Amino acid sequence: MRYISTRGQAPPVSFLDAVLNGMAPDGGLYVPERWPDAFEGEVERANCANMSFCVAASYVLEALGGEEALTRDVYDAYLGSPPAPFAFPMHVAPLVQIGPGEWVLELFHGPSLSFKDIALQLIGVMLDRELRARDQRRSVICATSGDTGGAAVEALKGRERVDLFVLTPKGRVSEVQRRFMTTSGAENIFAVEIDGDFDACQSLVKALFADASFAAQAALSGVNSINWARIAAQSVYYHVAANVLCAHGPAQFVVPTGNFGDAYSGWVAEKMGAPIGKIVVATNANDILARALNSGRYQRSPSSLETLSPAMDIQVASNFERILFEALDRDAEHVRRLYAEFGESGGFDIPEAAWVKLREDFQAAAVNDEETEKAMQAAYDDGGYLACPHTAVALAAKWKVDPPLDARPIVHLATAHPAKFPDTVERATGIRPHLPPKCADLFERAEKFDTLPADVEAVKRYIRGRSRAWR
Ligand SMILES: *Cc1c(COP(=O)(O)O)cnc(C)c1O
């Protein structure tokens, strides 16, 4: 299987190169050149309901063109050597019923307690193995205001071939989130607080990649949400959950999302044969996706708003380009034109025929903070379920979608452990959630981080002095 760019001007590459490159050199995103079936025939597909997560993952990744070594990576990532990285190694993502016809798919049982662990654990194993085979090293860099940093630290700590530099805005991440980045104790992990906001961190990362000679000398690599491995790994839990519930008809998924990564992963699973009905895109007040799907215009707003669900406080939904490419019947030239318009004016109208197609697969609703808190409260009062604020955005969106969802199974994706947001959860429900036993000592662990000004040269010097990949 080859991977092509949504902008049509980059040479096709293998699965692994798509993962190592991150973004295509023409500025587009990689997608497979065709959509394969994940399973051969009905029987095998139905069997996926009884497979362990890692067996299902090896089918899906093999269909998507991952080579044989990837199957071993999958076992290392999800079963691991003891202690296993996930609290439920067999299922990784347990399906929990919260009401008649209604479930929560818990994606937060990995080491940093957010759904990002599911993809990043695999990326960590895969990167290290592939770089050893190529006798290379990489400096992985990421800017994060939330959960990606912690998941990347857990995935890359102690890895021989990679050093990780995480840039976070000083004082803008929660204490639990910060501690997941600063307490690994690993020598190849560098948590850096930047004197500035998240946009400043992101501009620094962009500037580092834009300096071609620096990027080459430091062998820079990224693990952000446009990375193909993230989409591929995230599509696995949709296959399993949809097949578990399929006796009652195709499941409808409600997905809290900002970058459109998780919602798009569901669409990918459906394309590869999973019995999925509508996918509901649930956003917070940063509602570019909900506006795009409901109005037909993709338009950024002047600035992002702070909400109770910070991992979705995103202005531009990067992965939207991938679904637009499909809705435009893979017309890369058309994608290029629309994104050129987006670059100039901050928006574009989705062509009518493409918009109609998007609405066949997706519905959308935006949820404000008050509705988020009410949903947390209701889930606890009605069924004793403690939801994190991101999960609550999905719970609330179900009530808001128009037309309403039908009687077939409804699955809400639960993307973070409630204990990652203890203050918000306590305010809404009166209950202060506890950290699970494996990280109960998070607040006692020693922290290690450095502070730098929001200055590109200072960050370059910092990386140059520490990266084992430097040449
Ligand atoms: C990152 C994140 C999301 C949003 O993920 P997308 O890639 O934007 O779909 C939702 N919830 C939590 C807890 C997250 O960390």
XYZ file of C-alpha atoms and ligand atoms in Angstrom:
486
model
C 0.000 0.000 0.000
C 1.320 3.419 -0.953
C 0.438 6.714 0.740
C -0.422 9.765 -1.342
C -0.727 13.423 -0.397
C -4.086 15.228 -0.229
C -2.422 18.021 -2.221
C -1.256 15.684 -4.992
C 2.258 17.069 -5.454
C 4.378 14.752 -3.327
C 5.732 11.348 -4.333
C 3.863 8.326 -2.883
C 5.575 6.714 0.126
C 5.280 3.565 2.260
C 3.298 3.335 5.513
C 6.466 3.777 7.572
C 7.708 6.757 5.615
C 4.298 8.386 5.919
C 4.664 7.951 9.698
C 8.280 9.167 9.844
C 7.612 12.167 7.568
C 4.472 13.328 9.403
C 3.327 15.863 6.869
C 3.841 15.419 3.111
C 6.465 17.737 1.579
C 3.804 19.551 -0.490
C 2.028 20.620 2.718
C -0.692 17.972 2.367
C -1.558 14.997 4.565
C -0.907 11.359 3.740
C -3.799 8.992 2.991
C -3.716 5.426 1.617
C -4.030 5.293 -2.172
C -7.149 3.106 -1.781
C -9.284 1.860 1.096
C -8.766 -1.850 1.820
C -11.080 -4.100 3.856
C -9.678 -4.633 7.348
C -10.905 -8.224 7.476
C -11.271 -10.885 4.802
C -14.959 -11.742 4.578
C -17.911 -11.514 6.928
C -16.895 -14.277 9.329
C -13.477 -12.863 10.055
C -14.933 -9.398 10.459
C -17.589 -10.575 12.901
C -14.885 -12.455 14.828
C -13.153 -9.192 15.544
C -15.742 -8.706 18.306
C -13.979 -11.489 20.213
C -10.412 -10.569 19.380
C -8.040 -9.003 21.823
C -7.240 -5.418 20.925
C -3.767 -6.271 19.680
C -4.968 -9.017 17.332
C -7.602 -6.668 15.878
C -4.896 -3.998 15.551
C -2.588 -6.313 13.647
C -5.348 -7.051 11.090
C -6.131 -3.384 10.607
C -2.501 -2.288 10.333
C -1.595 -5.087 7.981
C -4.503 -4.157 5.685
C -3.241 -0.576 5.725
C 0.151 -1.685 4.487
C 2.181 -1.833 7.674
C 4.936 -4.412 7.129
C 5.350 -7.604 9.075
C 7.514 -6.180 11.854
C 4.578 -3.976 12.768
C 2.670 -6.985 14.038
C 5.343 -7.496 16.693
C 5.253 -3.777 17.489
C 1.537 -4.077 18.126
C 2.087 -6.811 20.713
C 4.882 -4.853 22.402
C 2.780 -1.688 22.483
C -0.431 -3.142 23.900
C 0.664 -6.170 25.899
C 4.177 -4.983 26.657
C 6.522 -6.601 29.077
C 5.078 -6.421 32.589
C 3.805 -4.101 33.860
C 1.523 -3.883 30.809
C 1.022 -0.277 29.679
C -2.795 -0.509 29.686
C -4.935 -1.329 32.708
C -6.933 -3.819 30.609
C -4.346 -5.339 28.266
C -6.799 -7.685 26.520
C -9.351 -5.059 25.598
C -7.313 -1.838 25.965
C -10.569 0.119 25.449
C -13.440 -1.388 27.480
C -17.043 -0.748 26.439
C -19.157 0.261 29.443
C -22.943 0.438 29.297
C -24.371 3.613 30.864
C -28.036 3.308 29.874
C -30.463 1.465 27.595
C -28.848 1.352 24.155
C -26.062 3.650 25.301
C -22.399 2.921 25.949
C -19.130 4.661 26.761
C -15.959 3.447 25.077
C -13.227 4.091 27.660
C -10.044 5.008 25.840
C -8.172 6.362 28.870
C -6.655 3.329 30.566
C -3.140 3.893 29.219
C -0.124 5.265 31.108
C -0.977 8.984 30.788
C -4.746 8.526 31.171
C -5.891 9.947 27.831
C -6.915 8.328 24.541
C -3.703 9.627 22.966
C -1.820 6.761 24.647
C -3.496 4.248 22.323
C -1.751 5.620 19.248
C 1.407 6.944 20.906
C 2.325 3.696 22.649
C 2.430 2.080 19.217
C 4.322 4.983 17.639
C 6.994 4.754 20.371
C 7.671 1.073 19.757
C 7.511 1.426 15.988
C 9.809 4.466 15.788
C 12.472 2.918 17.980
C 12.439 -0.389 16.091
C 12.508 1.237 12.653
C 15.276 3.694 13.578
C 17.383 0.842 14.935
C 16.898 -0.992 11.619
C 17.933 2.144 9.706
C 20.715 2.915 12.178
C 19.338 6.420 12.690
C 18.333 8.663 15.565
C 15.616 11.304 15.725
C 14.759 14.315 17.837
C 11.016 14.308 18.309
C 9.553 17.691 19.070
C 6.041 18.604 20.083
C 4.155 21.612 21.346
C 1.334 20.737 23.685
C -1.199 22.441 25.879
C -2.638 19.211 27.089
C -2.480 15.483 26.725
C -0.172 14.877 23.757
C 2.903 15.781 25.825
C 2.206 13.273 28.579
C 1.345 10.522 26.096
C 4.536 11.220 24.092
C 6.671 11.145 27.265
C 5.200 7.796 28.316
C 5.686 6.394 24.803
C 9.259 7.583 24.258
C 10.879 7.574 27.716
C 14.024 5.483 27.814
C 13.956 4.743 24.059
C 17.416 4.314 22.615
C 16.900 6.008 19.256
C 14.779 9.011 20.140
C 15.047 12.121 22.283
C 11.845 13.992 23.040
C 11.506 17.758 23.438
C 8.110 18.850 24.729
C 7.306 22.557 24.707
C 4.486 23.699 26.974
C 3.175 27.176 27.764
C 4.296 28.168 31.275
C 1.445 28.101 33.765
C -1.185 27.075 31.210
C -1.326 23.318 31.710
C -3.029 21.606 34.636
C -0.836 20.186 37.399
C -1.749 16.573 36.553
C -0.932 17.180 32.892
C 2.372 18.903 33.759
C 3.455 16.127 36.092
C 2.929 13.510 33.385
C 5.506 15.441 31.340
C 8.025 16.312 34.058
C 8.297 13.223 36.282
C 9.451 10.478 33.896
C 12.999 10.560 35.277
C 14.236 9.503 31.826
C 17.388 11.034 30.371
C 16.040 11.291 26.817
C 12.999 13.364 27.828
C 13.221 17.168 27.910
C 10.217 19.041 29.225
C 10.573 22.711 28.436
C 8.328 25.442 29.774
C 8.121 28.345 27.371
C 7.551 31.866 28.622
C 4.509 32.392 26.402
C 1.180 30.898 25.388
C 0.390 27.774 23.368
C 0.466 29.679 20.072
C 4.021 30.785 20.937
C 5.021 27.127 21.488
C 3.451 26.114 18.204
C 5.172 28.927 16.297
C 8.501 27.809 17.776
C 7.964 24.260 16.534
C 6.969 25.540 13.091
C 10.065 27.751 12.967
C 12.332 24.816 13.881
C 10.893 22.661 11.077
C 11.027 25.620 8.660
C 14.813 25.941 9.141
C 15.749 23.114 6.776
C 19.389 22.842 7.818
C 18.561 22.824 11.528
C 15.758 20.291 10.959
C 18.177 18.025 9.080
C 21.008 18.331 11.622
C 18.696 17.624 14.539
C 16.810 14.958 12.514
C 13.528 16.484 13.662
C 10.388 14.411 13.689
C 6.845 15.021 14.953
C 4.076 12.951 16.519
C 1.182 15.390 16.229
C -2.394 14.564 15.393
C -1.919 14.566 11.621
C 0.512 11.645 11.870
C -0.916 8.708 9.934
C -0.037 6.203 12.679
C -2.346 8.038 15.051
C -5.297 7.701 12.682
C -4.537 4.054 11.899
C -4.241 2.998 15.557
C -7.337 4.943 16.587
C -9.462 3.254 13.923
C -8.963 -0.110 15.677
C -11.257 0.553 18.641
C -14.074 1.541 16.298
C -13.833 -1.830 14.518
C -13.990 -3.766 17.760
C -16.787 -1.756 19.414
C -18.939 -1.632 16.277
C -18.669 -5.397 15.816
C -19.444 -6.113 19.470
C -22.701 -4.162 19.146
C -23.633 -4.995 15.551
C -26.457 -7.429 16.392
C -28.472 -4.290 17.241
C -27.591 -2.492 13.993
C -24.727 -0.211 13.015
C -23.504 1.744 16.050
C -23.621 5.521 16.131
C -20.513 7.117 17.621
C -20.411 10.459 19.422
C -16.859 11.794 19.354
C -15.417 14.731 21.308
C -12.937 16.261 18.897
C -10.967 19.373 18.053
C -8.499 18.383 15.369
C -10.941 15.922 13.762
C -8.422 13.113 14.335
C -10.636 10.794 16.332
C -13.794 11.407 14.280
C -11.890 10.825 11.042
C -10.479 7.572 12.484
C -14.094 6.380 12.841
C -14.797 7.201 9.218
C -11.665 5.250 8.224
C -12.945 2.212 10.165
C -16.280 2.456 8.366
C -14.515 2.692 4.994
C -12.642 -0.489 5.933
C -15.828 -2.392 6.692
C -16.862 -1.599 10.290
C -20.659 -1.496 10.761
C -20.947 2.174 11.717
C -23.951 4.495 11.349
C -23.633 8.225 11.865
C -20.533 9.736 13.471
C -21.398 12.757 15.604
C -18.694 15.406 15.795
C -18.941 16.964 19.270
C -17.027 20.210 19.802
C -16.789 22.701 22.647
C -17.134 26.457 22.038
C -14.208 26.157 19.596
C -16.712 25.026 17.018
C -15.096 25.359 13.574
C -16.067 21.743 12.760
C -19.655 22.022 13.941
C -20.069 25.234 11.965
C -18.500 23.701 8.864
C -20.740 20.624 8.912
C -23.901 22.546 9.783
C -23.415 25.601 7.571
C -21.154 24.459 4.728
C -18.495 27.097 5.428
C -15.119 26.186 6.950
C -14.057 29.408 8.646
C -11.564 29.977 11.428
C -12.556 32.313 14.244
C -10.296 35.155 15.382
C -8.905 33.345 18.448
C -9.403 30.153 20.409
C -11.469 30.229 23.596
C -10.532 28.660 26.923
C -13.070 26.015 27.914
C -13.502 23.223 30.474
C -12.265 20.744 27.818
C -8.821 22.222 27.047
C -7.599 19.378 24.788
C -10.175 20.532 22.248
C -9.417 24.272 22.422
C -8.260 24.277 18.837
C -8.935 26.775 16.080
C -8.045 24.834 12.977
C -9.032 21.182 12.614
C -5.979 19.868 10.718
C -7.393 16.449 9.836
C -10.438 18.008 8.171
C -8.309 18.205 5.024
C -8.368 14.406 4.803
C -12.160 14.114 4.783
C -12.504 17.069 2.436
C -10.187 15.259 0.003
C -12.569 12.272 0.074
C -15.720 14.376 -0.188
C -14.194 16.046 -3.274
C -13.698 12.593 -4.834
C -9.946 12.838 -4.190
C -9.501 15.902 -6.381
C -6.147 17.103 -4.962
C -6.062 20.186 -7.134
C -9.385 21.304 -5.671
C -8.077 20.721 -2.119
C -5.038 22.854 -2.955
C -7.223 25.692 -4.208
C -9.475 25.647 -1.121
C -6.521 25.619 1.295
C -4.837 28.446 -0.630
C -8.049 30.404 -0.097
C -8.015 29.394 3.588
C -4.437 30.665 3.914
C -5.393 34.028 2.436
C -8.802 34.707 3.934
C -9.177 32.228 6.827
C -12.088 30.333 5.278
C -13.747 28.677 2.292
C -17.176 27.420 1.222
C -17.372 23.628 1.013
C -18.626 22.815 -2.517
C -22.306 21.770 -2.366
C -21.824 18.169 -3.568
C -19.014 17.587 -1.060
C -21.059 19.075 1.775
C -23.971 16.728 0.962
C -21.572 13.769 1.141
C -20.098 14.868 4.460
C -23.572 15.079 5.947
C -24.331 11.511 4.912
C -21.584 10.331 7.292
C -21.403 13.034 9.956
C -23.618 15.126 12.204
C -22.286 17.816 14.494
C -23.090 19.817 17.592
C -21.187 22.404 19.654
C -21.516 22.355 23.434
C -20.798 25.193 25.879
C -19.252 24.909 29.352
C -22.592 25.054 31.142
C -23.941 22.158 29.064
C -20.715 20.250 29.672
C -21.087 20.581 33.450
C -24.769 19.593 33.288
C -23.862 16.471 31.300
C -21.216 15.500 33.894
C -23.748 16.008 36.656
C -26.480 14.030 34.864
C -24.168 11.093 34.054
C -23.244 10.876 37.723
C -26.745 11.410 39.140
C -28.446 8.994 36.708
C -25.948 6.169 36.553
C -23.055 6.905 38.909
C -20.751 7.488 35.957
C -17.881 9.985 36.351
C -17.026 11.532 32.992
C -14.112 13.845 32.209
C -15.123 17.196 30.681
C -14.173 16.051 27.134
C -16.315 12.945 27.436
C -19.095 15.160 28.790
C -19.000 17.209 25.585
C -19.973 14.012 23.753
C -22.692 13.185 26.290
C -24.165 16.676 25.880
C -23.850 16.682 22.078
C -26.095 13.642 21.864
C -28.947 15.756 23.207
C -28.278 18.555 20.771
C -27.894 16.877 17.378
C -30.619 17.593 14.911
C -32.132 15.326 13.630
C -31.804 13.217 16.806
C -29.983 9.874 16.752
C -32.162 6.795 16.246
C -32.743 3.701 18.409
C -29.586 1.863 17.314
C -26.649 1.625 19.756
C -24.996 4.896 20.721
C -21.342 4.879 21.749
C -19.735 7.923 23.373
C -15.967 8.034 23.224
C -14.483 8.692 26.680
C -11.148 10.345 25.930
C -9.625 11.132 29.335
C -9.727 9.736 32.860
C -11.828 11.979 35.129
C -8.881 12.222 37.566
C -6.985 14.224 34.941
C -9.457 17.072 35.555
C -10.275 16.686 39.261
C -11.392 20.269 39.918
C -13.886 20.406 37.052
C -15.295 16.977 37.856
C -15.644 17.812 41.554
C -17.406 21.088 40.836
C -19.969 19.354 38.600
C -20.576 16.187 40.615
C -19.345 16.770 44.163
C -16.976 13.819 43.779
C -13.206 14.218 43.601
C -11.953 11.420 41.331
C -8.867 9.430 42.411
C -5.878 8.661 40.242
C -5.660 4.931 39.434
C -3.174 2.968 41.598
C -0.386 2.810 38.986
C 0.016 6.588 39.075
C -1.332 7.369 42.548
C 2.132 8.689 43.495
C 2.165 11.254 40.665
C 2.213 14.153 43.122
C 5.134 12.741 45.091
C 7.418 12.149 42.103
C 10.314 14.565 41.530
C 9.826 16.999 38.655
C 12.461 17.922 36.102
C 12.013 20.669 33.529
C 13.732 23.697 32.085
C 12.355 27.126 31.284
C 13.195 29.009 28.115
C 12.079 32.320 26.593
C 9.856 32.162 23.496
C 12.925 32.625 21.330
C 13.793 30.331 18.423
C 17.542 30.701 18.823
C 17.376 29.774 22.507
C 15.340 26.652 21.719
C 17.750 25.679 18.920
C 20.737 26.017 21.254
C 18.924 23.919 23.833
C 18.207 21.099 21.378
C 21.674 21.224 19.794
C 23.252 20.749 23.210
C 21.108 17.726 24.128
C 19.977 15.797 21.054
C 21.826 12.522 20.466
C 20.704 12.756 16.827
C 22.751 15.938 16.210
C 25.212 15.679 13.313
C -6.632 15.283 22.127
C -7.898 15.065 22.867
C -9.159 15.156 22.242
C -9.346 15.560 20.800
O -8.699 14.726 19.887
P -8.750 15.012 18.316
O -7.472 14.480 17.791
O -8.876 16.470 18.175
O -9.918 14.278 17.786
C -10.291 14.887 22.994
N -10.195 14.569 24.316
C -9.010 14.481 24.940
C -8.980 14.140 26.390
C -7.821 14.713 24.247
O -6.643 14.615 24.895
